[in-house]
Tab-separated table of C-alpha atoms and ligand atoms in Angstrom:
chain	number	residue	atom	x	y	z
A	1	UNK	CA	153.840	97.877	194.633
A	2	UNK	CA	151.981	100.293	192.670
A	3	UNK	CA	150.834	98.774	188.957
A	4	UNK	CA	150.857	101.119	185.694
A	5	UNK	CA	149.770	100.446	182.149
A	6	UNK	CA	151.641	102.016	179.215
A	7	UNK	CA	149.946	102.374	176.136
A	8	UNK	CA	152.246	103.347	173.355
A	9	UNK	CA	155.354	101.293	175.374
A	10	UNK	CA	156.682	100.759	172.233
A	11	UNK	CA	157.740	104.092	171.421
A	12	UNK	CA	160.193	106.862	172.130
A	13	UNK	CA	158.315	108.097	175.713
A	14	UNK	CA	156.757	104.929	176.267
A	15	UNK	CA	160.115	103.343	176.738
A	16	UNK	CA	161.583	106.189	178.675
A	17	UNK	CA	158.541	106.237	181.124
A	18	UNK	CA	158.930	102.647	181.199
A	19	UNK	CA	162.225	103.378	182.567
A	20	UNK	CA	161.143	106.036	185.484
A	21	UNK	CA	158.190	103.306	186.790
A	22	UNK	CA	160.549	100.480	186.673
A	23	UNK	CA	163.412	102.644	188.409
A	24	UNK	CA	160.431	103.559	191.310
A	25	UNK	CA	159.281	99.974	191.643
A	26	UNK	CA	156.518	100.100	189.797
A	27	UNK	CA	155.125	96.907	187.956
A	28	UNK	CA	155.057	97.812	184.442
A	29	UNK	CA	152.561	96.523	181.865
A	30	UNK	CA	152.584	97.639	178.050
A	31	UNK	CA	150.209	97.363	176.052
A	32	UNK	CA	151.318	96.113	172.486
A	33	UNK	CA	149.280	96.106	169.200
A	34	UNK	CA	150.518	93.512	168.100
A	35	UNK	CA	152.801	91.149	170.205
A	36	UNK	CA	154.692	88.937	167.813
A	37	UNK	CA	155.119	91.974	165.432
A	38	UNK	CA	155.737	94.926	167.903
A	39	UNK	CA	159.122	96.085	167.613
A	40	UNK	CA	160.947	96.261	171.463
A	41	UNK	CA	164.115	97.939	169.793
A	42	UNK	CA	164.115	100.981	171.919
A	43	UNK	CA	163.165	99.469	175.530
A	44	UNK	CA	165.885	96.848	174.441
A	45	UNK	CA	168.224	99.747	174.265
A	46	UNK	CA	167.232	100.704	177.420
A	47	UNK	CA	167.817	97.517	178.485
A	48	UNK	CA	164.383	96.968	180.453
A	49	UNK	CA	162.334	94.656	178.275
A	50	UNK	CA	162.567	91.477	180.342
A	51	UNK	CA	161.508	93.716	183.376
A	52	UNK	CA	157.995	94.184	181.667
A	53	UNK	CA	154.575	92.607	181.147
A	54	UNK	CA	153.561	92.668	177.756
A	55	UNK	CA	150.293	92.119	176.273
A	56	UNK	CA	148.561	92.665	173.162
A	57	UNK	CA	145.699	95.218	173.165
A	58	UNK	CA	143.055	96.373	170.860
A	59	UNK	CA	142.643	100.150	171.539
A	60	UNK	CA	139.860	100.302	169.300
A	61	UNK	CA	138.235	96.960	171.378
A	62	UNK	CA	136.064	98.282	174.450
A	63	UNK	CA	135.804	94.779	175.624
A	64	UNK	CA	139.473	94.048	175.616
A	65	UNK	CA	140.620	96.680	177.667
A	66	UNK	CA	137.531	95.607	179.919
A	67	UNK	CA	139.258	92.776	180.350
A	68	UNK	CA	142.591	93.512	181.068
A	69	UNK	CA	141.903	96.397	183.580
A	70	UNK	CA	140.053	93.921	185.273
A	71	UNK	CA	143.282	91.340	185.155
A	72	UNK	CA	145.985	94.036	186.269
A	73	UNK	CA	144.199	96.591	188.325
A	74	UNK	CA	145.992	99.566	187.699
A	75	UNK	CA	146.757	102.326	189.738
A	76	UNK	CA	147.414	104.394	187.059
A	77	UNK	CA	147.432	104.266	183.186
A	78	UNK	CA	149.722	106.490	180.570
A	79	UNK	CA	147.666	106.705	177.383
A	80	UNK	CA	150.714	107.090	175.192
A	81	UNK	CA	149.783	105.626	172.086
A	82	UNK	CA	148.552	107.728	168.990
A	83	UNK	CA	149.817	108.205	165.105
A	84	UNK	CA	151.924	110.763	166.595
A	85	UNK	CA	153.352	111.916	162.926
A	86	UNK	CA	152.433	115.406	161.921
A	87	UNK	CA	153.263	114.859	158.142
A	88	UNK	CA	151.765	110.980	158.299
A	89	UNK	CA	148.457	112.168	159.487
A	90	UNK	CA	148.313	114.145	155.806
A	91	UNK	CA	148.078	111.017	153.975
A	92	UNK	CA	146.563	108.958	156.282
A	93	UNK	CA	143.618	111.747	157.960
A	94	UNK	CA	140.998	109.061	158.879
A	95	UNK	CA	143.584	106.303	160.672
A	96	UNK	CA	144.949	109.067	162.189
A	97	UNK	CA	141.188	110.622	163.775
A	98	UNK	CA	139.954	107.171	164.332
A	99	UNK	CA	142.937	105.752	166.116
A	100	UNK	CA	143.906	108.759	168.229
A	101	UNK	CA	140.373	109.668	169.342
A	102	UNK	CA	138.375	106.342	169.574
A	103	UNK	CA	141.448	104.891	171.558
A	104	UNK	CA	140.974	107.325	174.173
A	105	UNK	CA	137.214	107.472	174.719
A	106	UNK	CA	137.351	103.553	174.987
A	107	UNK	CA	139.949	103.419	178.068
A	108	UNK	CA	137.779	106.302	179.605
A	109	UNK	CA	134.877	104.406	178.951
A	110	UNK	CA	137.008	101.180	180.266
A	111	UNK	CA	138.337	102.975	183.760
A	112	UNK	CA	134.436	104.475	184.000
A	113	UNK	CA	133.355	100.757	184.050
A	114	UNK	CA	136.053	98.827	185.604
A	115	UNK	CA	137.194	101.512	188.989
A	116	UNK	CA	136.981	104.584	188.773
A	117	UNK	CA	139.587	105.232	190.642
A	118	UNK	CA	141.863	104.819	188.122
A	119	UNK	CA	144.705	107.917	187.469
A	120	UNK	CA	144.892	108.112	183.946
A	121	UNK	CA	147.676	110.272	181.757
A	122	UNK	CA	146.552	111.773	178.170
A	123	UNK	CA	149.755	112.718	175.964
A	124	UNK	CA	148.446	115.975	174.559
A	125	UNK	CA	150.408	117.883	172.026
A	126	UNK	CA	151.135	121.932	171.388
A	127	UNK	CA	150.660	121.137	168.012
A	128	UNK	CA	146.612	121.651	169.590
A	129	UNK	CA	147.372	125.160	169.460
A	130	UNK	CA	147.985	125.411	165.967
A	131	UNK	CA	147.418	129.255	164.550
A	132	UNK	CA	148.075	131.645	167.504
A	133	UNK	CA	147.982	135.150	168.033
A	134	UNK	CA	149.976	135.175	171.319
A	135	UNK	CA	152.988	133.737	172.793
A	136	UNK	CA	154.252	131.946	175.124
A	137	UNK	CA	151.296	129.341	175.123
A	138	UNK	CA	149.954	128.575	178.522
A	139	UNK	CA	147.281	126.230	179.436
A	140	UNK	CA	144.596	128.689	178.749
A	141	UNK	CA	146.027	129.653	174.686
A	142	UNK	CA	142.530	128.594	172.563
A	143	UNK	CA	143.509	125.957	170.283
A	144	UNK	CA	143.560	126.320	166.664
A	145	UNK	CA	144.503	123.371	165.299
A	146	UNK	CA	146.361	123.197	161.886
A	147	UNK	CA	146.449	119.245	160.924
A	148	UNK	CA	144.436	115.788	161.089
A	149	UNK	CA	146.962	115.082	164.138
A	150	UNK	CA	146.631	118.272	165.821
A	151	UNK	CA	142.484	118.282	165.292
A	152	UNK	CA	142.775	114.622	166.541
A	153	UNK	CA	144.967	115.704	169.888
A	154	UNK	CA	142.082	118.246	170.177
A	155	UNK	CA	139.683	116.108	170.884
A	156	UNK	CA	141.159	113.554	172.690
A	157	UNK	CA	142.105	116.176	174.900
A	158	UNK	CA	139.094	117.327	175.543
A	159	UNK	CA	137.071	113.713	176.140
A	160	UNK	CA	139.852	113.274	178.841
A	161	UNK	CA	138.854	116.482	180.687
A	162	UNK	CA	135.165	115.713	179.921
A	163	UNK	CA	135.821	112.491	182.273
A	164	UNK	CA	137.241	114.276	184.739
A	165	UNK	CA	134.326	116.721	185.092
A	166	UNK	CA	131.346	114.983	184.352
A	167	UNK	CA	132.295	111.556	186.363
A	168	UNK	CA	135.163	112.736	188.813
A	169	UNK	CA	137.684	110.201	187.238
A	170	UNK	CA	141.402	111.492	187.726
A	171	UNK	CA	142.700	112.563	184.176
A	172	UNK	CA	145.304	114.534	183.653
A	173	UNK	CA	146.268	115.886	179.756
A	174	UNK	CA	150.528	116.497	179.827
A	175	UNK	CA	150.751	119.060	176.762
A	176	UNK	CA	154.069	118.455	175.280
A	177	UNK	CA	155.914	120.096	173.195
A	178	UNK	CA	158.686	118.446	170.541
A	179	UNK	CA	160.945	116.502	172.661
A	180	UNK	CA	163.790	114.594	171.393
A	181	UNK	CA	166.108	111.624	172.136
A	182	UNK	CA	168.328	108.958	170.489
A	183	UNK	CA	165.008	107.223	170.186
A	184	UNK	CA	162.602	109.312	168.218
A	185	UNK	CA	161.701	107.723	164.879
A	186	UNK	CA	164.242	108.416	162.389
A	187	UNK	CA	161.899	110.820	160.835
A	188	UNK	CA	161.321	113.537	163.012
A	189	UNK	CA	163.575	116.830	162.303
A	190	UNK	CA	166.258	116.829	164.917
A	191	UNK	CA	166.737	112.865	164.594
A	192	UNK	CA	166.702	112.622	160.659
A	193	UNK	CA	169.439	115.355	160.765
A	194	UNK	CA	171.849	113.941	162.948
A	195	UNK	CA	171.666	110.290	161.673
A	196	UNK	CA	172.005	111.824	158.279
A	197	UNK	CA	174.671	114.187	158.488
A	198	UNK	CA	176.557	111.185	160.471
A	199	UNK	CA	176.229	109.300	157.179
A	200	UNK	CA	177.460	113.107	154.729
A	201	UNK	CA	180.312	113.070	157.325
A	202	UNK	CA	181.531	109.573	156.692
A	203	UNK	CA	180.641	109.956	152.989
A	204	UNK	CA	178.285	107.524	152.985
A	205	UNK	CA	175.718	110.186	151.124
A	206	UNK	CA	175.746	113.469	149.576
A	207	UNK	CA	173.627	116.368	150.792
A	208	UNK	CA	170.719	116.725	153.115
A	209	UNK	CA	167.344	117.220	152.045
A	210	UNK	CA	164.997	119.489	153.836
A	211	UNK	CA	161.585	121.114	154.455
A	212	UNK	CA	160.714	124.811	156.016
A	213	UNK	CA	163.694	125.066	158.320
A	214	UNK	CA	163.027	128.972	158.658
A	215	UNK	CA	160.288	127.934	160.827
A	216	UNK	CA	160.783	128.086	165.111
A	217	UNK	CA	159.480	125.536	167.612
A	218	UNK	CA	160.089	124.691	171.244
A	219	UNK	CA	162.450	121.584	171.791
A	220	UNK	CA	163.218	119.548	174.762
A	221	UNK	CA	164.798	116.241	176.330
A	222	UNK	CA	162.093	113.540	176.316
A	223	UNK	CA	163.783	111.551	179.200
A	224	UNK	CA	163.205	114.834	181.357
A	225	UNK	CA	159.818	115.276	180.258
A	226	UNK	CA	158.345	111.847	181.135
A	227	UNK	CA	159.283	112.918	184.485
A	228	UNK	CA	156.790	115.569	184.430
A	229	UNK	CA	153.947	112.809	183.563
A	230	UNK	CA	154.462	111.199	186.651
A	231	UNK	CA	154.368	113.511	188.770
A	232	UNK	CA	151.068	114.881	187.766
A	233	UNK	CA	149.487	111.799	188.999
A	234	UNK	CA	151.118	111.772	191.983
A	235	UNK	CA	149.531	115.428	192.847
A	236	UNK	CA	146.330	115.199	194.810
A	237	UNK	CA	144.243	117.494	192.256
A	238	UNK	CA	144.241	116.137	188.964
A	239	UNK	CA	144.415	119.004	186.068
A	240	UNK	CA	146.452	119.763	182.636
A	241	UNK	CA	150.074	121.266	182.289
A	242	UNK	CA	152.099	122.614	179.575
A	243	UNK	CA	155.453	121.262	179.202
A	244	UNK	CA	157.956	122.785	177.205
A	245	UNK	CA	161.359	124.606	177.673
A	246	UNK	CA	160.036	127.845	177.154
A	247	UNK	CA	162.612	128.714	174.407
A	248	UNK	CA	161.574	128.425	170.723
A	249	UNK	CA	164.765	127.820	168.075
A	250	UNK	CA	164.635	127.665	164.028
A	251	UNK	CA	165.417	124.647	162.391
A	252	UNK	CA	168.227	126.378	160.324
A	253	UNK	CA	169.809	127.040	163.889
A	254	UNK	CA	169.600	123.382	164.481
A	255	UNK	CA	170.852	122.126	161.344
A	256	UNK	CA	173.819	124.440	161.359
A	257	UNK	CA	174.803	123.596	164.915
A	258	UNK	CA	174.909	120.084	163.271
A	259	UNK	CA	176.794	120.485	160.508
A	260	UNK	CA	179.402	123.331	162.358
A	261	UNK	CA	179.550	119.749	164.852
A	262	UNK	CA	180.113	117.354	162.581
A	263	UNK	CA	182.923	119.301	160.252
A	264	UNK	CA	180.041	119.563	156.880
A	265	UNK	CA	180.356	122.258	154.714
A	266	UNK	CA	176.554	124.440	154.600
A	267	UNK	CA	176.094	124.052	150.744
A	268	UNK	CA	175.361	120.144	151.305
A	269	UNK	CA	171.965	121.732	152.589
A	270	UNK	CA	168.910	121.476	149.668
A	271	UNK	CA	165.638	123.013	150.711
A	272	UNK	CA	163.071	120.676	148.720
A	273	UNK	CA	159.905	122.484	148.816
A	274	UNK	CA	157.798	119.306	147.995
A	275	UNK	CA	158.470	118.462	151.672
A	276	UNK	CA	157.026	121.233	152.779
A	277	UNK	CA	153.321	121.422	154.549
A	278	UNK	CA	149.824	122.060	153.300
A	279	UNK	CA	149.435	124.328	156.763
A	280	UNK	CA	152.341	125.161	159.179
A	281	UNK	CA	152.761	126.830	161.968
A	282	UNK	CA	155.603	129.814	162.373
A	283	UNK	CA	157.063	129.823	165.337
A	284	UNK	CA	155.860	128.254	168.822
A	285	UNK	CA	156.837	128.101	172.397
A	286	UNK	CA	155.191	127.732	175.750
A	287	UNK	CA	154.857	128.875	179.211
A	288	UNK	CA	156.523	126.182	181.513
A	289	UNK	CA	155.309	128.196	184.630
A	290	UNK	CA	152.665	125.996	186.046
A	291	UNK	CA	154.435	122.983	185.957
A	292	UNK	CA	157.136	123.955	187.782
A	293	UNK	CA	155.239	126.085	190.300
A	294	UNK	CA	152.849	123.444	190.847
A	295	UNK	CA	154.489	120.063	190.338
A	296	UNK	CA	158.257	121.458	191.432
A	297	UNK	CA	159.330	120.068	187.672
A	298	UNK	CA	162.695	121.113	187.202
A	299	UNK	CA	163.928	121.924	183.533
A	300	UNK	CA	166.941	124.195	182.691
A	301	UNK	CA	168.138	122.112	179.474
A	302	UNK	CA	169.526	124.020	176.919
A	303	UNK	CA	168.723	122.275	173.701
A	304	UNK	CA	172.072	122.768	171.643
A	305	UNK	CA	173.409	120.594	174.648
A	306	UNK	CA	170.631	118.269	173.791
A	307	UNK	CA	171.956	118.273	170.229
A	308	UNK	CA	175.166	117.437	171.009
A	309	UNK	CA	174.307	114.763	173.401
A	310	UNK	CA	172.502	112.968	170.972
A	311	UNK	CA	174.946	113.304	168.299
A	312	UNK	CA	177.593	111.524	170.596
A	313	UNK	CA	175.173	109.075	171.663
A	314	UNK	CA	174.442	108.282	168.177
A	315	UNK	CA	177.770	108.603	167.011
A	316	UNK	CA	178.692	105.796	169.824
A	317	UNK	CA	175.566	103.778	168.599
A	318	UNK	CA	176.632	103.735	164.609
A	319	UNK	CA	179.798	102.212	165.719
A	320	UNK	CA	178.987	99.711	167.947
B	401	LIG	P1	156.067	107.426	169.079
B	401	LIG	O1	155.600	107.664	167.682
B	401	LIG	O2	157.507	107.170	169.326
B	401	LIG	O3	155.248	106.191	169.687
B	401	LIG	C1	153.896	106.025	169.406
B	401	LIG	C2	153.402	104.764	170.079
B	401	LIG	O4	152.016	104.601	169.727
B	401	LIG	C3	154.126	103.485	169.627
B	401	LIG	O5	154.223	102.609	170.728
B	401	LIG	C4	153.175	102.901	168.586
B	401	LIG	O6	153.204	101.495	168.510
B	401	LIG	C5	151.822	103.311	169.168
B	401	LIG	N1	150.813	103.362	168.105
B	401	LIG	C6	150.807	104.168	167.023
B	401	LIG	N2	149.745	103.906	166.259
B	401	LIG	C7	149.080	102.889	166.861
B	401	LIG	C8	147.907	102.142	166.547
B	401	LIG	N3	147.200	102.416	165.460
B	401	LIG	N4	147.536	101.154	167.396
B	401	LIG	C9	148.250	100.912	168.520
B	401	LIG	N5	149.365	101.570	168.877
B	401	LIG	C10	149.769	102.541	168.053
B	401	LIG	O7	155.543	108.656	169.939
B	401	LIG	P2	156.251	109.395	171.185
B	401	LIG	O8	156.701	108.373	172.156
B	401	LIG	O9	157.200	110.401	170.666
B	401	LIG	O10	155.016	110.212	171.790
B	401	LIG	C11	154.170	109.646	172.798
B	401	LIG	C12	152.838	110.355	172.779
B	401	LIG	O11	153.032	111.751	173.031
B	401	LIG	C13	152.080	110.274	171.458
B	401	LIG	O12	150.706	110.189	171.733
B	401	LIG	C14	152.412	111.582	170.773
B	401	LIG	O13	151.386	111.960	169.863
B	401	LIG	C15	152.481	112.513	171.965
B	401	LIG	N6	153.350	113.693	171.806
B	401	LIG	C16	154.665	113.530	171.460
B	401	LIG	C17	155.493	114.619	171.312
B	401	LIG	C18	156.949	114.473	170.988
B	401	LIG	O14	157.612	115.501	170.757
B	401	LIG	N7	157.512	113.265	170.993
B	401	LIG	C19	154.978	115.988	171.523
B	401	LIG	C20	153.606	116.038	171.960
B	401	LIG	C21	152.833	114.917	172.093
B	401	LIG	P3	154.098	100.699	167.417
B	401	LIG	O15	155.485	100.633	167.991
B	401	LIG	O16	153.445	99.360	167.344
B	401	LIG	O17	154.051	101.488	166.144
């Protein structure tokens, strides 16, 4: 039985990847910041919680992942955990680099001491990429990156591949674009939408508040995508991959395919402008070429049948 650590359990991938490894016969172990206050909602929904090993881990705390790699002896490790928030890495810039950089270069520096023969998983983002002059984005795009988040990504991107070529350790950087599910924080685009227009359409509030929605970005299904983690640990060369559906669609689109959905008349649409960005990028999609050439990753979704799955799912779930 093959042992993996999830960092980051806790959240939308985490719990989906979770999933995957337990559905393989993996033995799952999360790692939890805090273990009486860590919130298990969404692996509860999945229904796997009592299937995993929880402990409490210090990401910032060398000497406890020391500890614990030595206790489980992984065969591979998913660094999933980061302030993943775009807009919350605005007001909080130094969390945000400290956290999502220092966490990484300590469970390097952990599977360096410990065995280095370790496969270890970094959760890259596009948002890397930032400013760019061509599109799609492939592995090679230079990165230009446009927020504390993005800068932070950066660089923990770049420590992983620095592992991999100065000490040989297995790394591989997934870099994902957005990819949704019924169990992204409420306050990502697609998921603040839905949940609510759900509430306009049962009249439980008036109009819907938004940012930019002229701008374009590359959506997916996160339950497809953790598949693509996997698998590049299972390859025998270690190495980075975009993933993405290779599509980008506007936010307006979105919202209206929403609203059309859900019976809402447009003009319950405001576009606050104090929710817009300091910087933001246009319009962004990838190249999902290598992935599927390399790793035989399969992805065909289109996401307005994303959309509508996860309105019905969280239709179902607002009712129960
Ligand atoms: P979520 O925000 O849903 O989950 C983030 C996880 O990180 C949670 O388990 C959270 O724990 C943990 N975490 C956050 N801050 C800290 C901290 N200071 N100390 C310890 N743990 C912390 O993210 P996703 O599942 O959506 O994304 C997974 C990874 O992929 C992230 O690294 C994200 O940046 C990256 N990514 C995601 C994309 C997407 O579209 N979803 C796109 C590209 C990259 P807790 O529950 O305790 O808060």
């Amino acid at each position: 039985m093959k042992t993996a650590i999830i960092t980051g359990i806790t959240g939308q991938d985490g719990a989906y990847l979770s999933q995957l490894l337990l559905k393989k016969g993996y033995r799952v172990i999360g790692f939890v910041r805090n273990s009486k206050g860590s919130s298990l909602t969404k692996l509860s929904y999945l229904r796997i919680t009592d299937q995993i090993i929880f402990e409490e881990c210090n990401l910032l705390d060398l000497v406890n992942i020391v500890g614990l790699l030595k206790r489980y002896k992984p065969d591979e490790i998913y660094n999933l955990a980061a302030q993943s928030s775009v807009k919350a890495s605005f007001d909080q810039p130094i969390a945000t680099i400290e956290f999502n950089i220092i966490s990484v270069i300590n469970l390097l520096e952990a599977i360096r001491l410990v065995d280095q023969k370790i496969k270890y998983y970094q959760a890259s983002s596009s948002e890397m990429f930032g400013k760019v002059d061509d599109l799609p984005i492939t592995e090679n795009t230079p990165m230009h990156p446009l927020s504390p988040y993005a800068i932070s990504k950066a660089a923990a991107h770049w420590i992983a591949i620095n592992y991999r070529e100065s000490y040989g350790i297995f790394t591989c950087c997934g870099i994902l674009f957005n990819h949704e599910s019924i169990l992204r924080d409420k306050n990502f685009f697609t998921k603040k939408v839905i949940n609510d227009s759900i509430e306009i359409s049962r009249s439980q509030r008036g109009v819907l508040r938004v940012g930019n929605i002229d701008i374009r970005r590359d959506f997916g299904y996160a339950p497809r995508y953790v598949e693509a983690m996997w698998l590049m640990l299972q390859h025998p060369t270690p190495d980075d991959y975009i993933i993405c559906s290779g599509k980008s669609i506007q936010l307006r689109q979105i919202l209206h395919h929403i609203f059309k959905r859900l019976g809402i008349d447009q003009n319950k649409i405001i576009i606050d402008e104090s929710l817009y960005r300091p910087t933001e990028i246009e319009n962004i999609y990838g190249d999902n070429s290598k992935v599927k050439k390399v790793l035989g990753w399969e992805y065909t979704t289109d996401f307005f049948e994303v959309i509508d799955i996860l309105i019905d799912e969280q239709l179902k779930y607002k009712t129960e």
